[in-house]
Tab-separated table of C-alpha atoms and ligand atoms in Angstrom:
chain	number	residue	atom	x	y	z
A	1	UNK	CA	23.430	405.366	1.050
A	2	UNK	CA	24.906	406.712	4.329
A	3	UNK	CA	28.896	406.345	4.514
A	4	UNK	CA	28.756	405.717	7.755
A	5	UNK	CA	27.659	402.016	6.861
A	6	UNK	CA	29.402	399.227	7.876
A	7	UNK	CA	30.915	396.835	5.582
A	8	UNK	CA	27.577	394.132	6.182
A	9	UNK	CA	25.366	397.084	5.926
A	10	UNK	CA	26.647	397.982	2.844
A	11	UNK	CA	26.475	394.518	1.155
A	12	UNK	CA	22.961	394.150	1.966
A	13	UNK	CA	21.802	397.317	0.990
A	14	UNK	CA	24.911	399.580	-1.157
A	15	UNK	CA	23.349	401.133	-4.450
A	16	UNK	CA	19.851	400.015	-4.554
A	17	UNK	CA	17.419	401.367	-6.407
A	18	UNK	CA	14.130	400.278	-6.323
A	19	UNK	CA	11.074	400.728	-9.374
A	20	UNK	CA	7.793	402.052	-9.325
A	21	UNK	CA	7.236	399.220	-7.877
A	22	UNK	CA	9.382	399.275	-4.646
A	23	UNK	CA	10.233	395.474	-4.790
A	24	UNK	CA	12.511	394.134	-1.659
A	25	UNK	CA	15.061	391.493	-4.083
A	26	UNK	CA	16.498	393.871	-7.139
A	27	UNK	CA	14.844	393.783	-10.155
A	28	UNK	CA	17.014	392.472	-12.645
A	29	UNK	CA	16.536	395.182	-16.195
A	30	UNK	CA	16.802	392.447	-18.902
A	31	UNK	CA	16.879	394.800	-21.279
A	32	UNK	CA	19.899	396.060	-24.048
A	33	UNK	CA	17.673	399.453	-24.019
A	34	UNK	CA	15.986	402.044	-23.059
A	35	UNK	CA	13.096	404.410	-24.473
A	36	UNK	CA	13.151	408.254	-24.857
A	37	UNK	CA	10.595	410.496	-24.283
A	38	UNK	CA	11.499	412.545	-26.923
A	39	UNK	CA	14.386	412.718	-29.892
A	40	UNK	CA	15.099	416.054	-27.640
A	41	UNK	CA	15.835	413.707	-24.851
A	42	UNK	CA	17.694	411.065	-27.048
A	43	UNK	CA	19.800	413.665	-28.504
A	44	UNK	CA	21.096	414.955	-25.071
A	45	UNK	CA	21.653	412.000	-23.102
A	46	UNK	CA	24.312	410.826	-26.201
A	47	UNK	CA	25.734	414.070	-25.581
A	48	UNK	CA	25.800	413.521	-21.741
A	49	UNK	CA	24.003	411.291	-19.468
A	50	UNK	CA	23.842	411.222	-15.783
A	51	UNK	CA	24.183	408.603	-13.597
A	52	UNK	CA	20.757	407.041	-13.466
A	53	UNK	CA	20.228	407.821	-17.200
A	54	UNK	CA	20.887	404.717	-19.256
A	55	UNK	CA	21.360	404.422	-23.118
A	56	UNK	CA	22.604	400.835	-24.270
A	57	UNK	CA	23.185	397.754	-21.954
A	58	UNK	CA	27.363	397.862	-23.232
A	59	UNK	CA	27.189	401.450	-21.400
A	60	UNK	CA	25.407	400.913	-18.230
A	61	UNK	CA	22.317	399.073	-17.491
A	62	UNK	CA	20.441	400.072	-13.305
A	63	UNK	CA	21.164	396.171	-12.447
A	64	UNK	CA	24.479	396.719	-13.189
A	65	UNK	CA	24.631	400.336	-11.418
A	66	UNK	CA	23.389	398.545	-8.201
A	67	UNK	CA	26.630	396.011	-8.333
A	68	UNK	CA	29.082	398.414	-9.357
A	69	UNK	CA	28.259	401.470	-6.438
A	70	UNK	CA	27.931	398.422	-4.064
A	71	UNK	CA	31.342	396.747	-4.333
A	72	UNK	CA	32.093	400.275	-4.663
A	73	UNK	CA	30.643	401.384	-1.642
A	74	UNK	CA	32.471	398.313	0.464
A	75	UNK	CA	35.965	398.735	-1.370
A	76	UNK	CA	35.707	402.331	-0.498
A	77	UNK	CA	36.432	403.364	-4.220
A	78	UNK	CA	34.849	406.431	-5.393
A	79	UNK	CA	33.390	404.563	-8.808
A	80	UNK	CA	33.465	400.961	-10.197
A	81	UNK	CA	32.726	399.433	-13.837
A	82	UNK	CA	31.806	396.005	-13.620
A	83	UNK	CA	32.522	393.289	-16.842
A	84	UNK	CA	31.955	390.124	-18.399
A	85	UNK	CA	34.928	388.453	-16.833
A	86	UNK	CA	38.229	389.022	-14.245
A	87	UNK	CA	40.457	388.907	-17.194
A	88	UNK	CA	37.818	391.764	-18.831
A	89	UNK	CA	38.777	393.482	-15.818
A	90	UNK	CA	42.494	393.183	-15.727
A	91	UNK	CA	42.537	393.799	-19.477
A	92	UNK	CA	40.187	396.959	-19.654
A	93	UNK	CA	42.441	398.391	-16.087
A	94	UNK	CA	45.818	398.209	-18.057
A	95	UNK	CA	44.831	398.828	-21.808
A	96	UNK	CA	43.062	402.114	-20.905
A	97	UNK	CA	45.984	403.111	-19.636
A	98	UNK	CA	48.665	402.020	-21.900
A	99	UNK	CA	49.954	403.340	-25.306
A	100	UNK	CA	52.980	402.375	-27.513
A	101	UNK	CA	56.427	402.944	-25.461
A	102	UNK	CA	54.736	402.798	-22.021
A	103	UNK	CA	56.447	400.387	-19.508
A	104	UNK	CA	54.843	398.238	-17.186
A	105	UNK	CA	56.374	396.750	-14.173
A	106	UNK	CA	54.424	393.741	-12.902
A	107	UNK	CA	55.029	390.516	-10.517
A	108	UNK	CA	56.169	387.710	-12.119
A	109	UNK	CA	53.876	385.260	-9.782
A	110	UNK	CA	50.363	385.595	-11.515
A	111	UNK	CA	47.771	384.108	-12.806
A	112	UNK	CA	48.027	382.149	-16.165
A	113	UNK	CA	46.103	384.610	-18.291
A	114	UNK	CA	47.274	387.968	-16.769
A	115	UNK	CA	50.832	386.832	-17.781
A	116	UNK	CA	49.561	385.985	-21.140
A	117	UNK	CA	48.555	389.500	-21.207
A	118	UNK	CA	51.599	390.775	-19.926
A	119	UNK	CA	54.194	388.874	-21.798
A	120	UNK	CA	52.285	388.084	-25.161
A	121	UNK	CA	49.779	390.704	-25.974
A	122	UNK	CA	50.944	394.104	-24.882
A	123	UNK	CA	54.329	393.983	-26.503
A	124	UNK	CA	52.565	393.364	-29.635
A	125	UNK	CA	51.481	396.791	-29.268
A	126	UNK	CA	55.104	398.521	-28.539
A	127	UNK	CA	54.497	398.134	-24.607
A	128	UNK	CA	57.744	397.043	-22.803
A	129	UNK	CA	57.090	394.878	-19.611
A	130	UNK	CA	59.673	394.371	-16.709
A	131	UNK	CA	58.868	391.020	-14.609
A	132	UNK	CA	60.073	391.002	-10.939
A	133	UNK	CA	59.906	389.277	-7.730
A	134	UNK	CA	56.940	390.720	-6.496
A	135	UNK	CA	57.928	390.063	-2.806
A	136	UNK	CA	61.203	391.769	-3.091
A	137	UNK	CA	60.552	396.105	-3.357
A	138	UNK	CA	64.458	396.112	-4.326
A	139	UNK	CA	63.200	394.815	-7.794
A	140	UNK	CA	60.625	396.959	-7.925
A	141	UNK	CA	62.804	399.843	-7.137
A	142	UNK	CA	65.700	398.690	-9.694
A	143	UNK	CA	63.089	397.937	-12.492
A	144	UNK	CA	61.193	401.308	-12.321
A	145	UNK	CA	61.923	404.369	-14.628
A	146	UNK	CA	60.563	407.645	-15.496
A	147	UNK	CA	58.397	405.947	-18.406
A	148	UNK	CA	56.902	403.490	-16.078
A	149	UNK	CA	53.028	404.272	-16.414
A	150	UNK	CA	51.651	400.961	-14.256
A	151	UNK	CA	52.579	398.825	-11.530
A	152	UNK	CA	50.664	395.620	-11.561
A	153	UNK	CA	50.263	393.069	-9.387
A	154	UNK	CA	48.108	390.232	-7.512
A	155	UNK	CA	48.427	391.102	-3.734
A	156	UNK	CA	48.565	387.165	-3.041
A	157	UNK	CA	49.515	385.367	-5.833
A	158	UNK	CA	48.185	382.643	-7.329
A	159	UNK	CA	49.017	379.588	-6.939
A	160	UNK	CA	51.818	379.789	-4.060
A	161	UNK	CA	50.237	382.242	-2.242
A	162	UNK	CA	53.056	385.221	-2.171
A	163	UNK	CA	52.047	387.925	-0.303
A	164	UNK	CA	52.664	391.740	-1.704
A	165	UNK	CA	53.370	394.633	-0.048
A	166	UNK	CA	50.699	397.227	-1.229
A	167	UNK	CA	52.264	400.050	0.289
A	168	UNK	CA	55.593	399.486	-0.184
A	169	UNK	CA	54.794	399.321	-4.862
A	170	UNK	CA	52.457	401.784	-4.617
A	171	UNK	CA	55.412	403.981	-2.955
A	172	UNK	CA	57.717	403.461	-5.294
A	173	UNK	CA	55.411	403.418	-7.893
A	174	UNK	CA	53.917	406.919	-7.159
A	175	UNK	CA	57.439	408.141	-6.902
A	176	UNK	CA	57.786	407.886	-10.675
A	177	UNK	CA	54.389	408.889	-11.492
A	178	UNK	CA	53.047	405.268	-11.736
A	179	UNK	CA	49.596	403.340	-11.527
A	180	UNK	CA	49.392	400.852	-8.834
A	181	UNK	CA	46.580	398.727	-10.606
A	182	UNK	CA	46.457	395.500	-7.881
A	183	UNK	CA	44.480	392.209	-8.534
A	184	UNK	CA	42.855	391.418	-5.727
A	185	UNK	CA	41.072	388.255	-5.788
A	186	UNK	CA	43.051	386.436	-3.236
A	187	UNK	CA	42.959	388.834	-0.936
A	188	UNK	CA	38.902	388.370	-1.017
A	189	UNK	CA	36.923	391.977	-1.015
A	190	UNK	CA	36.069	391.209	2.600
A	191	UNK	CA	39.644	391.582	3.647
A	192	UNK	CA	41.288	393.764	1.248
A	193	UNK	CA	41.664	397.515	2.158
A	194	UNK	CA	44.348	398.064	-0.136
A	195	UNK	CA	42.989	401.301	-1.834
A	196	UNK	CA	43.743	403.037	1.589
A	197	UNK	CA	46.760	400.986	1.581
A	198	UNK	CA	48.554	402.862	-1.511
A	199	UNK	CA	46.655	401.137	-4.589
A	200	UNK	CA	45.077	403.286	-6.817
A	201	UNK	CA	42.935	400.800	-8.456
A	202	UNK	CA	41.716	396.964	-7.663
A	203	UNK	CA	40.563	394.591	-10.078
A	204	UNK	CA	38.744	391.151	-9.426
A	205	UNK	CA	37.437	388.124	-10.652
A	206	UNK	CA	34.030	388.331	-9.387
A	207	UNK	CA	33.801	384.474	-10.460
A	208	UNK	CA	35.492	383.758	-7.495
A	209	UNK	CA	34.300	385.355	-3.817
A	210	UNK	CA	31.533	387.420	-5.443
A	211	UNK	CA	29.478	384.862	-6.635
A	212	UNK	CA	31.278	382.381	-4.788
A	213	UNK	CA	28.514	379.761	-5.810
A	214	UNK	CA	30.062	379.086	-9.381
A	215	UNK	CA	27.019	380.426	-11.752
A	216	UNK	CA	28.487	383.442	-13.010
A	217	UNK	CA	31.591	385.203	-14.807
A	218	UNK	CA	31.917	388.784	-13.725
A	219	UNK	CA	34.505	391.338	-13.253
A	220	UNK	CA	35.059	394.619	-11.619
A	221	UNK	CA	37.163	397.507	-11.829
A	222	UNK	CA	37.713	400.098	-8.709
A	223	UNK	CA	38.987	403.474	-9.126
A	224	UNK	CA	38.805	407.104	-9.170
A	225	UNK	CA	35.350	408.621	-10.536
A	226	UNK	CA	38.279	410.464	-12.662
A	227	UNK	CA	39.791	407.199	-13.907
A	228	UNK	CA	36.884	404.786	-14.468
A	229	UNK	CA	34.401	407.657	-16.224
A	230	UNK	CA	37.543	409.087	-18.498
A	231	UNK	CA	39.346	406.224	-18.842
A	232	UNK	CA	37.882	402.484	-18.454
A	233	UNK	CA	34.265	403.188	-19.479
A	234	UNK	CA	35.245	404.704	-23.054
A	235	UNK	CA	37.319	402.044	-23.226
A	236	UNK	CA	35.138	399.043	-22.074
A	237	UNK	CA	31.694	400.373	-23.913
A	238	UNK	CA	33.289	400.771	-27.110
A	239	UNK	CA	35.573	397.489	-26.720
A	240	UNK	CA	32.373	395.197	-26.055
A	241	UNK	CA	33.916	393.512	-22.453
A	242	UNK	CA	30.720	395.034	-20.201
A	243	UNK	CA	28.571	392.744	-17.331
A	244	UNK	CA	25.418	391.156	-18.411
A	245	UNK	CA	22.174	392.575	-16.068
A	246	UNK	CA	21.500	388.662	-15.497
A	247	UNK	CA	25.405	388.269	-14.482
A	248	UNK	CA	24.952	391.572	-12.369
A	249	UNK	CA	21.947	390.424	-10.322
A	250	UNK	CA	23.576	387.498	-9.621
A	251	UNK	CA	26.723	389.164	-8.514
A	252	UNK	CA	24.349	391.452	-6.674
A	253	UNK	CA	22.722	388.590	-4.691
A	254	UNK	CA	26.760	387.239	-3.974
A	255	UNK	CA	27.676	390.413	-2.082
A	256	UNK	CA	24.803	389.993	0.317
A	257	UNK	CA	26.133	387.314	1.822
A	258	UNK	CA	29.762	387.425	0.627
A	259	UNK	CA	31.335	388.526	3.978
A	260	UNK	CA	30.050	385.509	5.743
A	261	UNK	CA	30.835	383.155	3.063
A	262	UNK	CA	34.697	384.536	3.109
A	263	UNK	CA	35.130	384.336	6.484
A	264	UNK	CA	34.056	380.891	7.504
A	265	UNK	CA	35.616	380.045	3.957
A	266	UNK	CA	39.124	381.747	5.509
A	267	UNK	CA	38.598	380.265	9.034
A	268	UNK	CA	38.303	376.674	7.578
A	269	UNK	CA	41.612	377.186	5.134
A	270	UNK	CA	42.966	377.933	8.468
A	271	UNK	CA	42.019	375.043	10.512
A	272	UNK	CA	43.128	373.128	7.425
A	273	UNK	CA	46.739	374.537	7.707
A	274	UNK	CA	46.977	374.017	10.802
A	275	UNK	CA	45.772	370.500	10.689
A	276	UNK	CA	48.120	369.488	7.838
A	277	UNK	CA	50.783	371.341	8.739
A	278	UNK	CA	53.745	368.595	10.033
A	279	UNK	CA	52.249	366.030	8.182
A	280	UNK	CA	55.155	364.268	6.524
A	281	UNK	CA	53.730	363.183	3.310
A	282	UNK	CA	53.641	366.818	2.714
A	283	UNK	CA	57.118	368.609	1.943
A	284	UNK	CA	55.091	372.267	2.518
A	285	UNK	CA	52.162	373.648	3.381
A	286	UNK	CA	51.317	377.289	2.060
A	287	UNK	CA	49.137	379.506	3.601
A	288	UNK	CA	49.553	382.918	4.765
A	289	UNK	CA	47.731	382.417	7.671
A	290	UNK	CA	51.046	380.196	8.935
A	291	UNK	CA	53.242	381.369	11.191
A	292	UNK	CA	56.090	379.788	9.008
A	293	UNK	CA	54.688	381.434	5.777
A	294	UNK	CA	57.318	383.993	4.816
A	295	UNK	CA	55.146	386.905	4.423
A	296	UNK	CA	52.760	385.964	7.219
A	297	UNK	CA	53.613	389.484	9.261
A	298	UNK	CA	52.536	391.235	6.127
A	299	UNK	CA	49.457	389.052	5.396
A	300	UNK	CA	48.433	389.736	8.995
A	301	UNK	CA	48.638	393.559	8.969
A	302	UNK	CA	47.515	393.833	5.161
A	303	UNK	CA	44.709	391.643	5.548
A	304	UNK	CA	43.959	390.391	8.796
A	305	UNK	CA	43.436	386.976	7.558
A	306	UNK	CA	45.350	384.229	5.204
A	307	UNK	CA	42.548	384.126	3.068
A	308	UNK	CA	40.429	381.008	1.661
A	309	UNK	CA	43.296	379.475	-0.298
A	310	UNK	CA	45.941	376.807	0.491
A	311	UNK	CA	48.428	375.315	-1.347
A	312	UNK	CA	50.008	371.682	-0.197
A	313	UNK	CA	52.872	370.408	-2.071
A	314	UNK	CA	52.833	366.342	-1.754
A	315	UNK	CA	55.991	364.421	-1.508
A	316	UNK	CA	56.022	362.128	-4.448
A	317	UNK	CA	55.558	365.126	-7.180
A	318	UNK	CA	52.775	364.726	-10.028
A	319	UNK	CA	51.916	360.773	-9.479
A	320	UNK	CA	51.415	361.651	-5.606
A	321	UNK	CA	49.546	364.851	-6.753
A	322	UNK	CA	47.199	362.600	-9.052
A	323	UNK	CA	46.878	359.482	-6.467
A	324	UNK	CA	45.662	362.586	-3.483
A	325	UNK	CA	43.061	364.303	-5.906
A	326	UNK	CA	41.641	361.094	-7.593
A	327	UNK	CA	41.198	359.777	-3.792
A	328	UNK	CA	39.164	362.852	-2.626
A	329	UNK	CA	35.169	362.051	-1.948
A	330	UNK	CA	34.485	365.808	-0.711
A	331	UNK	CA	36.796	368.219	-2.501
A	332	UNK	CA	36.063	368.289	-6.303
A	333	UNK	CA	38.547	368.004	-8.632
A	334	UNK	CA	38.334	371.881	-11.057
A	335	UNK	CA	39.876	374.869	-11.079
A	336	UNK	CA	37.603	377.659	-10.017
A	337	UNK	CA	38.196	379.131	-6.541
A	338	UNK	CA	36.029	380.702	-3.538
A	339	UNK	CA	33.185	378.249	-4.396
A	340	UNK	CA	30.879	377.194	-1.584
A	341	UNK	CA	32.311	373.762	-2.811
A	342	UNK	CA	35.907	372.918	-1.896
A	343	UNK	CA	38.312	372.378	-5.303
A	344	UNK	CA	41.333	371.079	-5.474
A	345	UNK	CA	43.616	371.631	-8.663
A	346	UNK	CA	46.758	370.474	-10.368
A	347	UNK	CA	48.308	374.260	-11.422
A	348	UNK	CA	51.325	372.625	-13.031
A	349	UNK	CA	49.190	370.746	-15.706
A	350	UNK	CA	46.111	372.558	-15.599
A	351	UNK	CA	45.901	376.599	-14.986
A	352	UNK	CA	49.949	376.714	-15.517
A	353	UNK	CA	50.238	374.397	-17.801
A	354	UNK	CA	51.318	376.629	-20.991
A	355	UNK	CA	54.481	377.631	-19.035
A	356	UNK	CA	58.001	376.375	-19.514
A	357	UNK	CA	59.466	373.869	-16.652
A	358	UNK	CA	62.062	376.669	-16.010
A	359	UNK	CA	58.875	379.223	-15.775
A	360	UNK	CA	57.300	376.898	-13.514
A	361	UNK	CA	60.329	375.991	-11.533
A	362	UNK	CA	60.842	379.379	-10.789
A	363	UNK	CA	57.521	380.453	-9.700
A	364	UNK	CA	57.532	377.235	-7.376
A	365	UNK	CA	54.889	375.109	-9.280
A	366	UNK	CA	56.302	372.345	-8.518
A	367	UNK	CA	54.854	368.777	-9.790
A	368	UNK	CA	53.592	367.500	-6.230
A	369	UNK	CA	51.508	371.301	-5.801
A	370	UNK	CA	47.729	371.335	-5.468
A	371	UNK	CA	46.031	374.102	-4.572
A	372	UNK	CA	43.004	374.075	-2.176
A	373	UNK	CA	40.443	376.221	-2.588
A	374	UNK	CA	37.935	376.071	1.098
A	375	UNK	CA	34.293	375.943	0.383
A	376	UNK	CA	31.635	375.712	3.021
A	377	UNK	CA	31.298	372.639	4.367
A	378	UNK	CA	32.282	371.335	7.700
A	379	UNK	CA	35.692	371.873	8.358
A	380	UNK	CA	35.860	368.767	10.695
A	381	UNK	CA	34.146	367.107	6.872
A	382	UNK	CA	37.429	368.005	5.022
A	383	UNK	CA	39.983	367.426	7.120
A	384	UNK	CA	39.012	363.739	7.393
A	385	UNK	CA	38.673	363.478	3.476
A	386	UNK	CA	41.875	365.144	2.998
A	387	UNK	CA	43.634	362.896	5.084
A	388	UNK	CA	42.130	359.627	3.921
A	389	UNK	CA	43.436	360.922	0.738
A	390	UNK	CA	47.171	361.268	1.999
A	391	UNK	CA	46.314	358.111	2.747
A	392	UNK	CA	45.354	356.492	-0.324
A	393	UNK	CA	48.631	358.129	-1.468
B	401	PLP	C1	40.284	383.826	-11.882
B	401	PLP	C2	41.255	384.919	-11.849
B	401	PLP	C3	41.297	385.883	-12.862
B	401	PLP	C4	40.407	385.815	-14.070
B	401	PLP	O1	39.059	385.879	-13.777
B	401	PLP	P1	37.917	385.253	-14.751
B	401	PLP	O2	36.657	385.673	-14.094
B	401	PLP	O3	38.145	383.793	-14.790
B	401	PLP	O4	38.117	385.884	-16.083
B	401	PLP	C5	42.233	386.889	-12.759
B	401	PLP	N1	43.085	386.957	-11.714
B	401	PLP	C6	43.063	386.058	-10.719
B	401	PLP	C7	44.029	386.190	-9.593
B	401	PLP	C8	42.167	385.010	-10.745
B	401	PLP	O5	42.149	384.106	-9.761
């Protein structure tokens, strides 16, 4: 693949390899194995295979080679290892890593299941976890320390949207020696750039934007050659958390057209904003791509775009919340996000619903917030069922 590529170029065509039977869609290898030509052969490749020589589907499988070198090839990362889920991903990224009496600083906005990591599983295994306001590098400053070995964050959080600095962590990460290890799934691959921007590895959800036609869980993790070959390989093959070839192909087939997806998916969460913005049924509307949105300046030059996400917070609180999503005819009511479908969901009793009030209270779930995830129809299409839904409110 030439490096030259541009970022469409290298969706279409990044790591393919074709059989002996040049085919034009990638064949997907349905297979857990593969057959040696001799016990000679079998014998070395345990010792030390290459990169097109495969041994067990939980290692490597050629479908799954094609994903990871092309999300690779777009995210600019020098390797990838793709797995069975995001939270494989952010799992496999920071338990590679991490021993007993490591400390981790990480955001306090994130996802429900990252925080489960963070705050339930790791300190089971003698690893000490600072939470901070992400948005504030003061905390991140104060809350470093020489024994910090990962910084961890989601660059916009989910779900009220709070916009990271990447270079500003990774700065004062990498002054004590730290990972920057940034999920990334808001940000969309299409608009992230934030290994040049300091990080030194990105996770994702390929669930979400990859597929972005809700078939598939996948995963990815972007790195070093250094760090995903020594470090999140051993760990992943042995652990069990690899991508399925069928889950791969798929995954495969998302990246081709994942750039155009994202950005009409962005430019409609846009028009959205900027439609509902004022509207006084709502007390806020969230969305990076706002003016008003108190990182906007930052989403702007970090990713160029606000991204496919909104969140609207309802006057009214949870019965408001319930009367806007039960009146929606377009928007489906679930909790998956960058679907060609639009989705609406209740975080505060659905995604975040394991938290404490005071949890959610501080992370600004409030009881009227819904988060609005932009699909592909017509823009025009959801504005009017959106509003007939305030409506019915
Ligand atoms: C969905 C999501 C995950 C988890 O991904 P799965 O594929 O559901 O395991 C992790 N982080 C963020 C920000 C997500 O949105």
């Amino acid at each position: 693949m030439k490096k030259d590529w541009n970022a469409r170029t290298k969706l279409v065509h990044g790591g393919t390899r074709r059989s002996q039977y040049n085919e034009v869609s990638e064949a997907i290898f349905l297979t857990q194995g593969f057959v040696y030509d001799s016990a000679e052969q079998a014998e070395a490749r345990f010792v030390q295979s290459g990169p097109d020589e495969f041994i067990y589907a939980r290692y490597g499988n050629p479908t799954v080679a094609m994903f990871e070198d092309r999300i690779a090839a777009l995210e600019g990362a020098e390797d990838a290892f793709a797995t069975a889920s995001g939270m494989a991903a952010v799992n496999g990224a920071l338990t590679s890593v991490l021993r007993a009496g490591d400390h981790v600083v990480a955001a306090r906005a994130l996802f429900g299941s990252c925080l489960y990591i963070l705050e339930e599983i790791l300190p089971r295994y003698g690893v000490e976890v600072t939470l901070v306001d992400g948005t504030d590098l003061d905390q991140w400053r104060a809350a470093v320390r020489p024994d910090t070995r990962i910084c961890f964050f989601e660059s916009v959080s989910n779900p009220t949207l709070e916009v990271i600095d990447i270079a500003g962590v990774s700065e004062i990460a990498h002054g004590v020696g730290a990972l920057v290890i940034v999920d990334n799934v808001f940000a969309t691959p299409v608009f992230s750039r934030a290994l040049e921007q300091g990080a030194d590895v990105v996770v994702y959800s390929a669930t979400k934007h990859i597929d972005g036609q809700g078939r598939a869980l996948g995963g990815v993790i972007l790195g070093t050659r250094e760090y995903i070959r020594k470090t999140v390989e051993p760990y992943m093959k042995h652990t069990g958390g690899s991508m399925s070839p069928f889950t791969a192909w798929i995954m495969l087939k998302g990246l081709e057209t994942m750039d155009l997806r994202v950005r009409a998916q962005a430019a409609t969460a846009q028009a959205l904003a900027e439609a509902l913005s004022g509207d006084d049924r709502l007390a806020q509307v969230i969305y990076p791509g706002l003016p008003g949105h108190p990182q906007h300046d930052l989403a702007m030059a970090q990713m160029g775009a606000g991204g496919t996400v909104l969140s609207l917070d309802l006057k009214g609180g949870q019965e408001a919340a319930f009367r806007f999503l039960n009146a929606l005819h377009i928007v489906v009511i679930s909790n998956n996000l960058g679907d060609a479908k639009s989705i609406a969901t209740h975080p505060a009793t659905t995604t975040h619903q394991r938290l404490p009030d005071a949890q959610k209270t501080l992370l600004g779930i409030t009881p009227g917030l819904v988060r609005l995830s932009c699909g592909l129809e017509d823009a025009g299409d959801l504005i009017a069922d959106i509003r007939a839904a305030l409506d019915a409110v």
